[in-house]
Amino acid sequence: MRNLLRLLPVLCLVAPAALAQSNFKPGYILPPSGDTLRGEVDYRSEQRNRKLCRFRPAGAAAVTEYQPEQLLGFGYSGGRSYQSRQLPGATAEKAFLQVLALGKASLYLTVRADDREAYYAGPATTGPLELLVQRDTSIVVYNKAIGREINTLERSYPFRSKLALLMSDCPKVQASIVSMELKEQKLLKLFSEYNACVGGSTPQYVVAERKAKVRFSVLGGVYQSEMKVTENDKKLPLEAAWQPTFGVGIVVNPGFFHHKLSAGLQALYVKQSFKNSYTVPSPASSTGLEQKDVRVDFSMVQLPLLLRYTFLEGPVRPYLQAGFQIGAVFQKKAEVVTTRQLFGSSTREIEMRTMITAPVVAAGISLPTGSVGSVQLEARMGWQDSYSQATQALTSAKGLSLLAGYTFGK
C-alpha cells in the first residue's frame, strides 16, 4: 500500500502538464476595427484568459495569440464573453475581463494569480473602472464575558460607497447597497435593477445567473485497507487483499458556490478479508510459544460526503477532494484462534461495530467528454476509526481506493 500511496501526490502534479493542453471551442474575437471574426478560441482558466487569447479561424489553421492591447474583446459561442479594459491603478495595465453586466453601469469579473476573484465596475463600456473591495481586518478587542482580549475579524465595505456614487441617479437601488455583501449573485441583481431603472438607449445585458446543477455518477475500482489486532499487549499487523469496489453518486454545484467548487455524495460497496498467523510468547509459560490465527471479514457500504476543488478548465482538470465518510458494516466476523502445545486451541471472537466514521482526502483528474459528461480517475485515502466495539481489539484502519468514474452532464 505504501507504494500506491505515492499516487496521491503524483495526481496532484498533473496540473502543470494540464496547463499545456489546448481546448479550442467555437468563438469569436473583436479586433480594433470592430469587425467580428469567428473561429475557435482556446478555452482556458480565468487566470489565463485574463492575459491571453489564443484564436484560430478554423480547426486546422495556425493559432494566433493576442494580448489585451491587441483586441477589443473575445468570447465563446453561447458562453462567456470578455472585454479588454484598462485596470485602475498607478500603472497602465490592460486585461481581458469577463462581462457580467452591461448597461449604463457595467460589471466585470477576473480571477487573479492567487485564485481570488476580483470585481470591477464602471459607467457603460468605456468609462474608468473601479475595483470593488470588501475587506476583513483582524483586530484585538476586550471581551467582558471572559475578561480578556481576543482576536476578531472586522469587515469593512469600501465598495458600497463606490456603487452608491456610480448609481446615484437611481434612488430605488440605494437601500440595497447600504447592506450589501460582495457576492456575485447580489451584484448581478443590483446591476440589473439599476440598468432597468435608468433605462435609456444604452444596450443592457446581464450574464445568466448561475443556477444549481445536479449530476449523477457511477464509480468502480479497487479498495484495500490495513489495520492491527491487539493480542497479549502486542499490535499485530493485518492487510487485506485488493477487492473490487463500485457504487453511485450525485454531484451538486450550488449557484452560490465558487465556480471551481462542487459537493458530492456517494454510496460505495466494499468487501475486505484479513487473514494472518503469528507465533508469539505465551503468557501461560515463561518459555513457551503460542500460535495466533487471526481472521477478519466484513462488507461495508461507504457514504462519503466530499467537497471538490477543480484547478483548471481545460481538457485535463486536476482536482482535490476532502470530506467525511460514514460506513455501514455488515456480514461481519472477527476471531482469533490461539493454539498452545499440550493445551489445544481456543477461539476468541471480537465484536465488531455496525457503523464507523472516517475523514477522507482524494486527488484525481477529470476528463470532459463534451456535453455528455466527464471521466474521473482518482486515488482516495480514508482513516477509519476502530472496527471493534472494544477500542483496542482492532485498531483504527486506513484504506486506499483507486477509482474510475463517469459523471453524466456538463
PDB file of C-alpha atoms in Angstrom, residues 66-303:
ATOM      1  CA  TYR A  66      -3.498  38.150 -28.753  1.00  0.00           C
ATOM      2  CA  GLN A  67      -2.730  40.364 -25.767  1.00  0.00           C
ATOM      3  CA  PRO A  68      -5.397  42.665 -24.245  1.00  0.00           C
ATOM      4  CA  GLU A  69      -3.806  45.641 -26.055  1.00  0.00           C
ATOM      5  CA  GLN A  70      -4.472  43.980 -29.430  1.00  0.00           C
ATOM      6  CA  LEU A  71      -8.225  43.245 -29.169  1.00  0.00           C
ATOM      7  CA  LEU A  72     -11.438  44.867 -28.019  1.00  0.00           C
ATOM      8  CA  GLY A  73     -12.535  41.514 -26.670  1.00  0.00           C
ATOM      9  CA  PHE A  74     -13.373  37.881 -27.408  1.00  0.00           C
ATOM     10  CA  GLY A  75     -15.890  35.265 -26.428  1.00  0.00           C
ATOM     11  CA  TYR A  76     -17.238  31.745 -26.757  1.00  0.00           C
ATOM     12  CA  SER A  77     -20.369  30.955 -28.753  1.00  0.00           C
ATOM     13  CA  GLY A  78     -23.241  30.655 -26.304  1.00  0.00           C
ATOM     14  CA  GLY A  79     -20.854  31.190 -23.379  1.00  0.00           C
ATOM     15  CA  ARG A  80     -18.671  33.746 -21.652  1.00  0.00           C
ATOM     16  CA  SER A  81     -17.575  36.991 -23.245  1.00  0.00           C
ATOM     17  CA  TYR A  82     -14.571  39.163 -22.390  1.00  0.00           C
ATOM     18  CA  GLN A  83     -13.689  42.806 -22.949  1.00  0.00           C
ATOM     19  CA  SER A  84     -10.242  44.391 -22.952  1.00  0.00           C
ATOM     20  CA  ARG A  85     -10.360  47.051 -20.228  1.00  0.00           C
ATOM     21  CA  GLN A  86      -7.889  49.375 -18.536  1.00  0.00           C
ATOM     22  CA  LEU A  87      -7.484  48.411 -14.886  1.00  0.00           C
ATOM     23  CA  PRO A  88      -7.423  51.110 -12.201  1.00  0.00           C
ATOM     24  CA  GLY A  89      -4.071  51.829 -10.601  1.00  0.00           C
ATOM     25  CA  ALA A  90      -0.848  53.779 -10.977  1.00  0.00           C
ATOM     26  CA  THR A  91       0.475  51.510 -13.720  1.00  0.00           C
ATOM     27  CA  ALA A  92      -1.294  51.333 -17.062  1.00  0.00           C
ATOM     28  CA  GLU A  93      -2.403  47.699 -17.288  1.00  0.00           C
ATOM     29  CA  LYS A  94      -4.995  46.148 -19.544  1.00  0.00           C
ATOM     30  CA  ALA A  95      -6.710  42.798 -19.037  1.00  0.00           C
ATOM     31  CA  PHE A  96      -9.444  40.702 -20.575  1.00  0.00           C
ATOM     32  CA  LEU A  97     -12.310  40.889 -18.078  1.00  0.00           C
ATOM     33  CA  GLN A  98     -15.311  38.580 -18.097  1.00  0.00           C
ATOM     34  CA  VAL A  99     -18.507  40.522 -18.776  1.00  0.00           C
ATOM     35  CA  LEU A 100     -21.163  40.074 -16.101  1.00  0.00           C
ATOM     36  CA  ALA A 101     -23.422  43.044 -16.826  1.00  0.00           C
ATOM     37  CA  LEU A 102     -23.546  45.798 -19.463  1.00  0.00           C
ATOM     38  CA  GLY A 103     -25.598  48.966 -19.461  1.00  0.00           C
ATOM     39  CA  LYS A 104     -25.274  52.469 -18.086  1.00  0.00           C
ATOM     40  CA  ALA A 105     -23.317  50.690 -15.321  1.00  0.00           C
ATOM     41  CA  SER A 106     -21.228  47.665 -16.252  1.00  0.00           C
ATOM     42  CA  LEU A 107     -19.801  44.862 -14.119  1.00  0.00           C
ATOM     43  CA  TYR A 108     -16.773  42.674 -14.813  1.00  0.00           C
ATOM     44  CA  LEU A 109     -15.017  39.737 -13.185  1.00  0.00           C
ATOM     45  CA  THR A 110     -11.482  38.395 -13.284  1.00  0.00           C
ATOM     46  CA  VAL A 111      -9.520  35.821 -11.283  1.00  0.00           C
ATOM     47  CA  ARG A 112      -6.106  36.839 -10.030  1.00  0.00           C
ATOM     48  CA  ALA A 113      -2.955  34.717  -9.917  1.00  0.00           C
ATOM     49  CA  ASP A 114      -3.711  33.790  -6.279  1.00  0.00           C
ATOM     50  CA  ASP A 115      -7.095  32.363  -7.441  1.00  0.00           C
ATOM     51  CA  ARG A 116      -9.090  35.137  -5.784  1.00  0.00           C
ATOM     52  CA  GLU A 117     -11.959  36.717  -7.689  1.00  0.00           C
ATOM     53  CA  ALA A 118     -11.937  40.465  -8.347  1.00  0.00           C
ATOM     54  CA  TYR A 119     -14.942  42.522  -9.445  1.00  0.00           C
ATOM     55  CA  TYR A 120     -14.732  45.795 -11.379  1.00  0.00           C
ATOM     56  CA  ALA A 121     -17.487  48.291 -12.111  1.00  0.00           C
ATOM     57  CA  GLY A 122     -17.755  51.422 -14.220  1.00  0.00           C
ATOM     58  CA  PRO A 123     -20.039  53.523 -16.402  1.00  0.00           C
ATOM     59  CA  ALA A 124     -21.100  51.988 -19.736  1.00  0.00           C
ATOM     60  CA  THR A 125     -18.299  50.107 -21.555  1.00  0.00           C
ATOM     61  CA  THR A 126     -15.656  52.810 -21.898  1.00  0.00           C
ATOM     62  CA  GLY A 127     -15.679  54.703 -18.598  1.00  0.00           C
ATOM     63  CA  PRO A 128     -12.973  54.245 -15.936  1.00  0.00           C
ATOM     64  CA  LEU A 129     -13.294  51.124 -13.789  1.00  0.00           C
ATOM     65  CA  GLU A 130     -13.262  50.858 -10.009  1.00  0.00           C
ATOM     66  CA  LEU A 131     -12.125  47.774  -8.095  1.00  0.00           C
ATOM     67  CA  LEU A 132     -14.876  46.628  -5.725  1.00  0.00           C
ATOM     68  CA  VAL A 133     -13.306  45.781  -2.367  1.00  0.00           C
ATOM     69  CA  GLN A 134     -14.677  44.122   0.747  1.00  0.00           C
ATOM     70  CA  ARG A 135     -12.019  43.800   3.450  1.00  0.00           C
ATOM     71  CA  ASP A 136     -11.680  41.675   6.606  1.00  0.00           C
ATOM     72  CA  THR A 137      -9.232  43.010   9.201  1.00  0.00           C
ATOM     73  CA  SER A 138      -8.038  41.218  12.330  1.00  0.00           C
ATOM     74  CA  ILE A 139      -8.403  43.413  15.427  1.00  0.00           C
ATOM     75  CA  VAL A 140      -7.962  42.926  19.174  1.00  0.00           C
ATOM     76  CA  VAL A 141     -10.981  43.700  21.378  1.00  0.00           C
ATOM     77  CA  TYR A 142     -11.709  43.270  25.057  1.00  0.00           C
ATOM     78  CA  ASN A 143     -14.343  40.633  25.776  1.00  0.00           C
ATOM     79  CA  LYS A 144     -16.183  41.464  29.011  1.00  0.00           C
ATOM     80  CA  ALA A 145     -17.757  37.990  29.225  1.00  0.00           C
ATOM     81  CA  ILE A 146     -14.398  36.210  29.561  1.00  0.00           C
ATOM     82  CA  GLY A 147     -12.419  39.135  30.962  1.00  0.00           C
ATOM     83  CA  ARG A 148      -9.603  39.257  28.417  1.00  0.00           C
ATOM     84  CA  GLU A 149      -8.644  40.465  24.964  1.00  0.00           C
ATOM     85  CA  ILE A 150      -9.438  38.317  21.921  1.00  0.00           C
ATOM     86  CA  ASN A 151      -8.716  38.486  18.204  1.00  0.00           C
ATOM     87  CA  THR A 152     -11.710  39.005  15.968  1.00  0.00           C
ATOM     88  CA  LEU A 153     -12.414  39.939  12.361  1.00  0.00           C
ATOM     89  CA  GLU A 154     -13.886  43.307  11.438  1.00  0.00           C
ATOM     90  CA  ARG A 155     -15.376  43.640   7.959  1.00  0.00           C
ATOM     91  CA  SER A 156     -15.372  46.904   6.015  1.00  0.00           C
ATOM     92  CA  TYR A 157     -17.212  47.639   2.763  1.00  0.00           C
ATOM     93  CA  PRO A 158     -15.392  50.254   0.639  1.00  0.00           C
ATOM     94  CA  PHE A 159     -17.216  49.008  -2.466  1.00  0.00           C
ATOM     95  CA  ARG A 160     -20.578  50.231  -1.162  1.00  0.00           C
ATOM     96  CA  SER A 161     -19.666  53.921  -1.455  1.00  0.00           C
ATOM     97  CA  LYS A 162     -18.307  53.372  -4.979  1.00  0.00           C
ATOM     98  CA  LEU A 163     -21.517  51.677  -6.114  1.00  0.00           C
ATOM     99  CA  ALA A 164     -23.650  54.333  -4.408  1.00  0.00           C
ATOM    100  CA  LEU A 165     -21.814  57.051  -6.374  1.00  0.00           C
ATOM    101  CA  LEU A 166     -21.981  55.100  -9.645  1.00  0.00           C
ATOM    102  CA  MET A 167     -25.740  54.586  -9.255  1.00  0.00           C
ATOM    103  CA  SER A 168     -26.609  57.901  -7.619  1.00  0.00           C
ATOM    104  CA  ASP A 169     -29.225  58.717 -10.283  1.00  0.00           C
ATOM    105  CA  CYS A 170     -31.458  55.819  -9.155  1.00  0.00           C
ATOM    106  CA  PRO A 171     -32.651  56.218  -5.532  1.00  0.00           C
ATOM    107  CA  LYS A 172     -34.507  52.919  -5.811  1.00  0.00           C
ATOM    108  CA  VAL A 173     -31.300  50.836  -5.532  1.00  0.00           C
ATOM    109  CA  GLN A 174     -29.572  52.864  -2.826  1.00  0.00           C
ATOM    110  CA  ALA A 175     -31.264  50.980   0.015  1.00  0.00           C
ATOM    111  CA  SER A 176     -29.936  47.683  -1.327  1.00  0.00           C
ATOM    112  CA  ILE A 177     -26.351  48.990  -1.481  1.00  0.00           C
ATOM    113  CA  VAL A 178     -26.296  50.019   2.204  1.00  0.00           C
ATOM    114  CA  SER A 179     -26.462  46.422   3.492  1.00  0.00           C
ATOM    115  CA  MET A 180     -24.953  44.603   0.535  1.00  0.00           C
ATOM    116  CA  GLU A 181     -22.271  41.891   0.662  1.00  0.00           C
ATOM    117  CA  LEU A 182     -19.741  41.481  -2.169  1.00  0.00           C
ATOM    118  CA  LYS A 183     -21.275  38.397  -3.764  1.00  0.00           C
ATOM    119  CA  GLU A 184     -21.774  37.745  -7.446  1.00  0.00           C
ATOM    120  CA  GLN A 185     -25.483  36.942  -7.354  1.00  0.00           C
ATOM    121  CA  LYS A 186     -26.243  40.070  -5.322  1.00  0.00           C
ATOM    122  CA  LEU A 187     -24.160  42.206  -7.700  1.00  0.00           C
ATOM    123  CA  LEU A 188     -25.951  40.810 -10.745  1.00  0.00           C
ATOM    124  CA  LYS A 189     -29.326  41.582  -9.226  1.00  0.00           C
ATOM    125  CA  LEU A 190     -28.242  45.120  -8.301  1.00  0.00           C
ATOM    126  CA  PHE A 191     -26.834  45.967 -11.753  1.00  0.00           C
ATOM    127  CA  SER A 192     -29.894  44.513 -13.468  1.00  0.00           C
ATOM    128  CA  GLU A 193     -32.221  46.630 -11.316  1.00  0.00           C
ATOM    129  CA  TYR A 194     -30.130  49.775 -11.816  1.00  0.00           C
ATOM    130  CA  ASN A 195     -29.859  49.479 -15.598  1.00  0.00           C
ATOM    131  CA  ALA A 196     -33.596  48.820 -15.811  1.00  0.00           C
ATOM    132  CA  CYS A 197     -34.193  51.859 -13.556  1.00  0.00           C
ATOM    133  CA  VAL A 198     -32.203  54.356 -15.618  1.00  0.00           C
ATOM    134  CA  GLY A 199     -33.133  52.818 -18.968  1.00  0.00           C
ATOM    135  CA  GLY A 200     -32.071  54.968 -21.875  1.00  0.00           C
ATOM    136  CA  SER A 201     -30.545  53.890 -25.154  1.00  0.00           C
ATOM    137  CA  THR A 202     -27.568  52.063 -23.618  1.00  0.00           C
ATOM    138  CA  PRO A 203     -27.674  48.331 -24.505  1.00  0.00           C
ATOM    139  CA  GLN A 204     -28.340  46.203 -21.450  1.00  0.00           C
ATOM    140  CA  TYR A 205     -27.007  42.739 -20.724  1.00  0.00           C
ATOM    141  CA  VAL A 206     -26.730  40.577 -17.611  1.00  0.00           C
ATOM    142  CA  VAL A 207     -24.985  37.228 -17.629  1.00  0.00           C
ATOM    143  CA  ALA A 208     -27.280  34.315 -16.828  1.00  0.00           C
ATOM    144  CA  GLU A 209     -27.447  33.671 -13.091  1.00  0.00           C
ATOM    145  CA  ARG A 210     -25.537  30.591 -12.004  1.00  0.00           C
ATOM    146  CA  LYS A 211     -28.110  28.007 -11.018  1.00  0.00           C
ATOM    147  CA  ALA A 212     -27.619  24.841  -9.030  1.00  0.00           C
ATOM    148  CA  LYS A 213     -26.712  21.802 -11.127  1.00  0.00           C
ATOM    149  CA  VAL A 214     -27.200  18.207 -10.034  1.00  0.00           C
ATOM    150  CA  ARG A 215     -25.427  15.426 -11.919  1.00  0.00           C
ATOM    151  CA  PHE A 216     -25.245  11.679 -11.414  1.00  0.00           C
ATOM    152  CA  SER A 217     -22.161   9.485 -11.473  1.00  0.00           C
ATOM    153  CA  VAL A 218     -21.158   5.830 -11.459  1.00  0.00           C
ATOM    154  CA  LEU A 219     -17.888   4.591  -9.967  1.00  0.00           C
ATOM    155  CA  GLY A 220     -15.797   1.445  -9.863  1.00  0.00           C
ATOM    156  CA  GLY A 221     -12.300   0.384  -8.886  1.00  0.00           C
ATOM    157  CA  VAL A 222     -10.376  -1.445  -6.202  1.00  0.00           C
ATOM    158  CA  TYR A 223     -10.019  -0.971  -2.443  1.00  0.00           C
ATOM    159  CA  GLN A 224      -7.512  -2.158   0.148  1.00  0.00           C
ATOM    160  CA  SER A 225      -7.169  -1.413   3.849  1.00  0.00           C
ATOM    161  CA  GLU A 226      -4.846  -2.270   6.714  1.00  0.00           C
ATOM    162  CA  MET A 227      -5.130  -2.286  10.500  1.00  0.00           C
ATOM    163  CA  LYS A 228      -3.762  -4.113  13.567  1.00  0.00           C
ATOM    164  CA  VAL A 229      -5.148  -6.587  16.068  1.00  0.00           C
ATOM    165  CA  THR A 230      -4.111  -6.403  19.723  1.00  0.00           C
ATOM    166  CA  GLU A 231      -3.027  -9.727  21.275  1.00  0.00           C
ATOM    167  CA  ASN A 232      -1.062 -10.159  24.508  1.00  0.00           C
ATOM    168  CA  ASP A 233      -0.404  -6.393  24.533  1.00  0.00           C
ATOM    169  CA  LYS A 234       1.161  -6.623  21.080  1.00  0.00           C
ATOM    170  CA  LYS A 235      -0.229  -4.991  17.939  1.00  0.00           C
ATOM    171  CA  LEU A 236      -0.094  -7.464  15.073  1.00  0.00           C
ATOM    172  CA  PRO A 237      -0.485  -6.053  11.510  1.00  0.00           C
ATOM    173  CA  LEU A 238      -3.298  -7.113   9.188  1.00  0.00           C
ATOM    174  CA  GLU A 239      -3.538  -6.212   5.495  1.00  0.00           C
ATOM    175  CA  ALA A 240      -6.364  -7.161   3.170  1.00  0.00           C
ATOM    176  CA  ALA A 241      -6.005  -8.060  -0.487  1.00  0.00           C
ATOM    177  CA  TRP A 242      -7.265  -5.699  -3.172  1.00  0.00           C
ATOM    178  CA  GLN A 243     -11.007  -6.129  -3.665  1.00  0.00           C
ATOM    179  CA  PRO A 244     -13.451  -4.620  -6.180  1.00  0.00           C
ATOM    180  CA  THR A 245     -15.498  -1.586  -5.143  1.00  0.00           C
ATOM    181  CA  PHE A 246     -18.370   0.044  -7.010  1.00  0.00           C
ATOM    182  CA  GLY A 247     -21.183   2.486  -6.450  1.00  0.00           C
ATOM    183  CA  VAL A 248     -23.121   5.576  -7.493  1.00  0.00           C
ATOM    184  CA  GLY A 249     -23.117   9.228  -6.544  1.00  0.00           C
ATOM    185  CA  ILE A 250     -24.514  12.692  -7.100  1.00  0.00           C
ATOM    186  CA  VAL A 251     -22.512  15.872  -7.757  1.00  0.00           C
ATOM    187  CA  VAL A 252     -24.043  19.235  -6.836  1.00  0.00           C
ATOM    188  CA  ASN A 253     -22.863  22.672  -7.995  1.00  0.00           C
ATOM    189  CA  PRO A 254     -24.877  25.197  -5.945  1.00  0.00           C
ATOM    190  CA  GLY A 255     -25.291  28.568  -7.613  1.00  0.00           C
ATOM    191  CA  PHE A 256     -23.741  30.372  -4.616  1.00  0.00           C
ATOM    192  CA  PHE A 257     -20.558  28.227  -4.670  1.00  0.00           C
ATOM    193  CA  HIS A 258     -17.317  29.352  -6.260  1.00  0.00           C
ATOM    194  CA  HIS A 259     -17.342  28.023  -9.839  1.00  0.00           C
ATOM    195  CA  LYS A 260     -14.451  25.653  -9.048  1.00  0.00           C
ATOM    196  CA  LEU A 261     -16.196  24.086  -6.036  1.00  0.00           C
ATOM    197  CA  SER A 262     -18.719  21.257  -6.002  1.00  0.00           C
ATOM    198  CA  ALA A 263     -20.143  18.884  -3.417  1.00  0.00           C
ATOM    199  CA  GLY A 264     -20.695  15.163  -3.823  1.00  0.00           C
ATOM    200  CA  LEU A 265     -22.431  12.342  -2.006  1.00  0.00           C
ATOM    201  CA  GLN A 266     -21.613   8.742  -2.924  1.00  0.00           C
ATOM    202  CA  ALA A 267     -22.508   5.194  -1.916  1.00  0.00           C
ATOM    203  CA  LEU A 268     -19.741   2.614  -2.459  1.00  0.00           C
ATOM    204  CA  TYR A 269     -19.782  -1.113  -1.717  1.00  0.00           C
ATOM    205  CA  VAL A 270     -16.534  -2.665  -0.449  1.00  0.00           C
ATOM    206  CA  LYS A 271     -15.608  -6.083   0.926  1.00  0.00           C
ATOM    207  CA  GLN A 272     -12.464  -6.866   2.913  1.00  0.00           C
ATOM    208  CA  SER A 273     -10.902 -10.069   4.221  1.00  0.00           C
ATOM    209  CA  PHE A 274      -7.906 -10.101   6.582  1.00  0.00           C
ATOM    210  CA  LYS A 275      -6.061 -13.301   7.437  1.00  0.00           C
ATOM    211  CA  ASN A 276      -2.701 -13.789   9.140  1.00  0.00           C
ATOM    212  CA  SER A 277      -0.853 -16.087  11.541  1.00  0.00           C
ATOM    213  CA  TYR A 278       1.689 -15.221  14.211  1.00  0.00           C
ATOM    214  CA  THR A 279       3.841 -17.037  16.727  1.00  0.00           C
ATOM    215  CA  VAL A 280       4.112 -15.069  19.956  1.00  0.00           C
ATOM    216  CA  PRO A 281       5.339 -15.732  23.518  1.00  0.00           C
ATOM    217  CA  SER A 282       2.690 -17.432  25.637  1.00  0.00           C
ATOM    218  CA  PRO A 283       1.609 -15.606  28.797  1.00  0.00           C
ATOM    219  CA  ALA A 284       0.875 -19.031  30.311  1.00  0.00           C
ATOM    220  CA  SER A 285       4.543 -20.032  30.181  1.00  0.00           C
ATOM    221  CA  SER A 286       7.790 -18.098  30.504  1.00  0.00           C
ATOM    222  CA  THR A 287       9.431 -20.209  27.782  1.00  0.00           C
ATOM    223  CA  GLY A 288       6.526 -21.436  25.652  1.00  0.00           C
ATOM    224  CA  LEU A 289       5.091 -20.067  22.399  1.00  0.00           C
ATOM    225  CA  GLU A 290       1.592 -19.990  21.024  1.00  0.00           C
ATOM    226  CA  GLN A 291       0.099 -19.680  17.530  1.00  0.00           C
ATOM    227  CA  LYS A 292      -2.317 -16.861  16.743  1.00  0.00           C
ATOM    228  CA  ASP A 293      -4.530 -17.253  13.652  1.00  0.00           C
ATOM    229  CA  VAL A 294      -6.434 -14.010  13.014  1.00  0.00           C
ATOM    230  CA  ARG A 295      -9.321 -13.633  10.592  1.00  0.00           C
ATOM    231  CA  VAL A 296     -11.467 -10.559   9.993  1.00  0.00           C
ATOM    232  CA  ASP A 297     -14.163 -10.432   7.286  1.00  0.00           C
ATOM    233  CA  PHE A 298     -16.750  -7.766   6.577  1.00  0.00           C
ATOM    234  CA  SER A 299     -18.716  -5.976   3.888  1.00  0.00           C
ATOM    235  CA  MET A 300     -19.414  -2.269   4.063  1.00  0.00           C
ATOM    236  CA  VAL A 301     -21.306   0.491   2.298  1.00  0.00           C
ATOM    237  CA  GLN A 302     -19.273   3.698   2.425  1.00  0.00           C
ATOM    238  CA  LEU A 303     -21.171   7.005   2.314  1.00  0.00           C
TER     239      LEU A 303
END
